[in-house]
Short mmCIF file of C-alpha atoms in Angstrom, two decimals:
data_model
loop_
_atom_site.label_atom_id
_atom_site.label_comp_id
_atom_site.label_asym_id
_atom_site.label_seq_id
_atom_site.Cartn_x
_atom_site.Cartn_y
_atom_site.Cartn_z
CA UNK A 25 -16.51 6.61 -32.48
CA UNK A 26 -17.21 10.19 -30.54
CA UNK A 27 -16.64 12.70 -32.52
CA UNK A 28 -17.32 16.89 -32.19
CA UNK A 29 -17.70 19.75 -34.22
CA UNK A 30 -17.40 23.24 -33.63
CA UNK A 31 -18.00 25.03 -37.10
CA UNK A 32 -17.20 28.29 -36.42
CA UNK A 33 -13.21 29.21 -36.52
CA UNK A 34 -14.05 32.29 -34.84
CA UNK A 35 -16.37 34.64 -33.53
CA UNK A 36 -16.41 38.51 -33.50
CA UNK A 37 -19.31 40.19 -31.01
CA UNK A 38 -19.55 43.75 -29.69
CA UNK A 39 -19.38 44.02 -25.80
CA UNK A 40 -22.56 44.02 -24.24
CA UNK A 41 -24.09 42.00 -26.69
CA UNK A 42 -25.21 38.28 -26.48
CA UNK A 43 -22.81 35.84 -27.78
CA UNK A 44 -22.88 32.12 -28.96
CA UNK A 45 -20.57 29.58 -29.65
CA UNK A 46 -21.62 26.52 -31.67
CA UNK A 47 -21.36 22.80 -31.05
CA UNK A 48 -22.37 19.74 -32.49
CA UNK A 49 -21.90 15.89 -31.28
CA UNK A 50 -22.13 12.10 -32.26
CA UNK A 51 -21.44 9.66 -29.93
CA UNK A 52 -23.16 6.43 -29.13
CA UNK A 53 -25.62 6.39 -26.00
CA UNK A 54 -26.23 9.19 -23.57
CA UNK A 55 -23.11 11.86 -24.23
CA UNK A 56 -21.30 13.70 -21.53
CA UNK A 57 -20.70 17.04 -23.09
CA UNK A 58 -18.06 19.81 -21.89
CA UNK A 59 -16.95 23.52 -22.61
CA UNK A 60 -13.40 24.41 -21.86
CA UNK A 61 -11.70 28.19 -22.32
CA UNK A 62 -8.00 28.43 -22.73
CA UNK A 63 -6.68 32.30 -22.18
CA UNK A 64 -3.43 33.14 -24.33
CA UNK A 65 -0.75 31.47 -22.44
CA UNK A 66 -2.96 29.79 -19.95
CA UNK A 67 -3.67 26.73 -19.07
CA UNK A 68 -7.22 24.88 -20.13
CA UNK A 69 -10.31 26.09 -17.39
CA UNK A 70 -13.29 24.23 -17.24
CA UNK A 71 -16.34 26.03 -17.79
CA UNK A 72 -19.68 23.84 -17.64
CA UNK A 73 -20.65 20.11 -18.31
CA UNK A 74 -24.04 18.18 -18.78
CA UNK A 75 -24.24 15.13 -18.07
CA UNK A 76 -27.91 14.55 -17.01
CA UNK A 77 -30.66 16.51 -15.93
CA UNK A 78 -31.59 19.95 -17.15
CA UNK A 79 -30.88 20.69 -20.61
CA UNK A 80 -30.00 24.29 -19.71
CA UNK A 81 -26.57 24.30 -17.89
CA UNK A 82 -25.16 27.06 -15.82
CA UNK A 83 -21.09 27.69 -15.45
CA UNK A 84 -18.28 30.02 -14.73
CA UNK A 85 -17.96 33.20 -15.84
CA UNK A 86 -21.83 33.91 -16.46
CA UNK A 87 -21.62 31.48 -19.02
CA UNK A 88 -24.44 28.64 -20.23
CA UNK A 89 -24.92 25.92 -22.62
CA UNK A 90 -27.80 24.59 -24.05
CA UNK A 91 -28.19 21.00 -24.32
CA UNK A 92 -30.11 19.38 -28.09
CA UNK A 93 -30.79 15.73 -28.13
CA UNK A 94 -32.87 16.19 -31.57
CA UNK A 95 -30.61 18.54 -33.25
CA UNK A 96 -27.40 16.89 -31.40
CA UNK A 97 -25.97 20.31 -29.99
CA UNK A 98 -24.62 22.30 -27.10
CA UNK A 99 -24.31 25.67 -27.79
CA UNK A 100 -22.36 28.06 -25.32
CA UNK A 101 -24.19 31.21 -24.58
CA UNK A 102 -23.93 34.37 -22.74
CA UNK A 103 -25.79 37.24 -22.20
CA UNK A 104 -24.02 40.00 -22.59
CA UNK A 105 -20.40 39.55 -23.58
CA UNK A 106 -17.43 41.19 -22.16
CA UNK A 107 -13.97 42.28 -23.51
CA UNK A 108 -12.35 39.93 -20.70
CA UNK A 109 -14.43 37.16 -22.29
CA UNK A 110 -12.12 37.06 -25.43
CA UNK A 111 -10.30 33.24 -25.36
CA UNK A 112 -10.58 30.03 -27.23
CA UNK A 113 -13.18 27.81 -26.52
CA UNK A 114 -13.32 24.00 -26.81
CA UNK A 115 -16.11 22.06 -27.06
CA UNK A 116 -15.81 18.59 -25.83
CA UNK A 117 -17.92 14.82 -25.58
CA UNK A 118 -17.12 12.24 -23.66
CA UNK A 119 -19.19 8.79 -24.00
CA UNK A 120 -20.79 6.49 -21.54
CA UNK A 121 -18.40 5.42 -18.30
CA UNK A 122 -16.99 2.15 -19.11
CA UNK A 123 -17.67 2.25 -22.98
CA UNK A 124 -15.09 2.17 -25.28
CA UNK A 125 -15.86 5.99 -25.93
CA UNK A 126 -15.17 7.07 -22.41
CA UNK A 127 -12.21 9.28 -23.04
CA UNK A 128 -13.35 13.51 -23.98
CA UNK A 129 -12.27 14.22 -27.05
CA UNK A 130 -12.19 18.02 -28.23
CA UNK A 131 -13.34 19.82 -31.20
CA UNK A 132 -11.15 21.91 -33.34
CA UNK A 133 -11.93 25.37 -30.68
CA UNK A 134 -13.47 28.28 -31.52
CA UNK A 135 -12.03 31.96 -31.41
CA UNK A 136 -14.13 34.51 -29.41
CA UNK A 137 -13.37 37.92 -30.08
CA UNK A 138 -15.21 41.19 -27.84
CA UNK A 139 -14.85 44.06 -29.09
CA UNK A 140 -14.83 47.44 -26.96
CA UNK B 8 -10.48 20.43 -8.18
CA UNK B 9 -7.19 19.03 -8.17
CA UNK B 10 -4.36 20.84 -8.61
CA UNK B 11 -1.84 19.73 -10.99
CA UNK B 12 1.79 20.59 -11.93
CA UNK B 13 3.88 19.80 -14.45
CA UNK B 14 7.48 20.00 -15.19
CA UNK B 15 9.23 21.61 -17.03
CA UNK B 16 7.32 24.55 -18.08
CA UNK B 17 9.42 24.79 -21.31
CA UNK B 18 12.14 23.56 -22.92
CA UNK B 19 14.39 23.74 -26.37
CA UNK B 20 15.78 20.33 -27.12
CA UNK B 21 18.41 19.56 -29.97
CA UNK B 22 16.59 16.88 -32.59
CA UNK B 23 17.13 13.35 -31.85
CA UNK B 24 17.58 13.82 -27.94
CA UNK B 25 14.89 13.31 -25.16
CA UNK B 26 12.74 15.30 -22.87
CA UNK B 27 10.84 13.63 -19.72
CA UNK B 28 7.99 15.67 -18.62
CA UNK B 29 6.51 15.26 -15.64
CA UNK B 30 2.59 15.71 -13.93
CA UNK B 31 2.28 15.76 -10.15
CA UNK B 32 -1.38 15.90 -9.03
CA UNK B 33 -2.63 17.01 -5.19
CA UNK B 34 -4.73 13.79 -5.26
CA UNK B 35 -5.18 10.21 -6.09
CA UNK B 36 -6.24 9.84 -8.80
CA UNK B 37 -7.03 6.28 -11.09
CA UNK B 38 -6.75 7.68 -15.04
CA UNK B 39 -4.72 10.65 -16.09
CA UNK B 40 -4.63 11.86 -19.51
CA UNK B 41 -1.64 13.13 -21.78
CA UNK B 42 -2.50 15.54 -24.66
CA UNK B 43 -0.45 17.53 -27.48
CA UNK B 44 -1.87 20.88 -28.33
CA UNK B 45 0.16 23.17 -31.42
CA UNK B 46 -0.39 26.74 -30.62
CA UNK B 47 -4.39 28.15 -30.91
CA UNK B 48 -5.06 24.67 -31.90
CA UNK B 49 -7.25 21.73 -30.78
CA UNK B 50 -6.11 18.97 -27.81
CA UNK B 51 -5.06 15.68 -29.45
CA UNK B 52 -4.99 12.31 -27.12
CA UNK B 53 -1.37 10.59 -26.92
CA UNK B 54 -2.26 7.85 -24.51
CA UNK B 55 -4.09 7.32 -20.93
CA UNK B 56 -2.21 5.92 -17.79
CA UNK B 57 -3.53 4.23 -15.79
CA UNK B 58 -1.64 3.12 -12.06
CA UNK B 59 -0.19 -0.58 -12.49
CA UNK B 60 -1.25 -1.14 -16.00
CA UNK B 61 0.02 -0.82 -19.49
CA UNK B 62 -0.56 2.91 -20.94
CA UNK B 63 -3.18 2.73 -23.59
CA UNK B 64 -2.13 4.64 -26.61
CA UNK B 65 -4.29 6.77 -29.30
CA UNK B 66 -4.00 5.83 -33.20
CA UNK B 67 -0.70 7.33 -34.59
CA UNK B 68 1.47 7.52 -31.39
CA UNK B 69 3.35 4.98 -30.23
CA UNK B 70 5.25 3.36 -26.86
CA UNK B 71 8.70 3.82 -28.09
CA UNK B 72 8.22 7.41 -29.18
CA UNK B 73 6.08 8.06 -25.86
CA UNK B 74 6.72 6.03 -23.29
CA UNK B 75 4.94 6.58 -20.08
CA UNK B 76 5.05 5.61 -16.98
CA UNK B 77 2.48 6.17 -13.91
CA UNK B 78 4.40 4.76 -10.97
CA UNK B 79 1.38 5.91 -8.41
CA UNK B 80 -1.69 7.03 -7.94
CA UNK B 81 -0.52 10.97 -7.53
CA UNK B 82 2.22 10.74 -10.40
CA UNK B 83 3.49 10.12 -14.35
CA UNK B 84 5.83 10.77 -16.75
CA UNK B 85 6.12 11.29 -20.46
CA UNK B 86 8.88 10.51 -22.06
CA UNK B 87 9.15 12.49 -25.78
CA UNK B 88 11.76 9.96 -27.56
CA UNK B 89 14.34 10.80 -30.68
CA UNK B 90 12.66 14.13 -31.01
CA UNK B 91 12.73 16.34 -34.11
CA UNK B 92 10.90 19.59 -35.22
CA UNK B 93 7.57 18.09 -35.80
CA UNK B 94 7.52 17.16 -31.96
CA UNK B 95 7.56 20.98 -30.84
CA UNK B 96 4.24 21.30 -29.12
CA UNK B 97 3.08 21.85 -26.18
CA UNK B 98 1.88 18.44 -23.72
CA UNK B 99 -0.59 18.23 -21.27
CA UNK B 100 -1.13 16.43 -18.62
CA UNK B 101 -5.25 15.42 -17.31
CA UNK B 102 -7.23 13.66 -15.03
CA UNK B 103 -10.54 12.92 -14.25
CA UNK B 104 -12.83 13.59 -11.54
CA UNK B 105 -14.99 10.49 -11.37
CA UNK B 106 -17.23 11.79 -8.80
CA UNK B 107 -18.09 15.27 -10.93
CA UNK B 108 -17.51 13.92 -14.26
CA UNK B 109 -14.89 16.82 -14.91
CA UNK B 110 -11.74 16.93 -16.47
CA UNK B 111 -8.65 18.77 -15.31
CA UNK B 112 -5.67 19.88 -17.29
CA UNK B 113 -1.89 21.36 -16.01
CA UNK B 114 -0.58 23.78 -17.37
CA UNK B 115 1.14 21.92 -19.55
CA UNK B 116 5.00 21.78 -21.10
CA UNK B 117 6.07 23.93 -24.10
CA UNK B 118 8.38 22.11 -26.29
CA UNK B 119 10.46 23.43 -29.02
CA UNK B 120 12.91 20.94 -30.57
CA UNK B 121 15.77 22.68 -32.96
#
């Protein structure tokens, strides 16, 4: 079975600064990975997937993820960090279309916290 | 992306009644996705629907606590059954984009049961 891991209840960086957000996966065959932000009160926004390809992905917001086969990871990473980026973040892996692992399932979200 | 509703927003329920939420999507769609999420915490699966079959349901929830139905390709319901405290949550409707490989979520139904 897929499971994910986000280790990392929450996360404090000063504006301006870079900022990552951990992830680890298992899931049998080729993994479709996901990052999701949910603003207090909103809804869930996608952010970025990889699914094939390029092991550095681009998404919303300025943000990026990193793609690990060896060291089964996909880190979310930004540059420089702004107040407005303070949410919580979900990390998510979906298996193989048509495998019994094809639904996403979500890791436990991380808190990202900018401060001014 | 799709745009999805959902209905009600929120809602207080006395235990042991029911509440039938339901997910409207802008689009056809083949598998949509319902999810319980407590407050600041993780997305759990309840079941996915898909149009003329059976719902397929996640360990530890069950058809006559949740039933569900997905009478078209635009449209579902989910029924919460006999409710008590430990239901309050908020539910979430999904589908999936099988061209992009993206998920979508609504904006999902706050329930408190007293």
């Amino acid at each position: 079975a897929q499971s994910v891991a986000q280790p990392e209840d929450q996360v404090n960086v000063a504006e301006g600064n870079p900022l990552t957000v951990k992830c680890t996966y298992s899931v049998s065959g080729n993994p479709y990975l996901f990052w999701y932000v949910q603003y207090p009160n909103r809804g869930l926004q996608f952010l970025l997937k990889y699914i094939t390809g390029d092991n550095l992905v681009k998404g919303s917001y300025g943000f990026e993820a990193e793609f690990n086969k060896s060291q089964t990871s996909f880190h979310l990473k930004k540059p420089s960090a702004l107040v407005s980026d303070s949410a919580l973040y979900f990390c998510a892996v979906r298996g193989p279309q048509g495998s019994s692992a094809s639904k996403i399932i979500f890791g436990s979200g991380t808190r990202l916290s900018i401060r001014p | 992306s799709a745009v999805i509703s959902q209905k009600p927003s929120r809602d207080i329920c006395q235990r042991g009644t029911s509440l039938t939420i339901q997910c409207q999507v802008d689009s056809q769609v083949t598998m949509m996705f319902w999810y319980r999420q407590q407050p600041g915490q993780s997305l759990t699966l309840i079941a996915t629907a898909n149009q003329g079959s059976e719902a397929t349901y996640e360990s530890g929830f069950v058809i006559d606590k949740f039933p569900i139905s997905r009478p078209n390709l635009t449209f579902s319901t989910l029924t919460v059954s006999n409710m008590s405290p430990e239901d309050s949550s908020i539910y979430l409707c999904s589908i999936v984009d099988s061209h992009l490989y993206e998920q979508y979520f609504g904006p999902g139904t706050r329930l408190t049961v007293t």
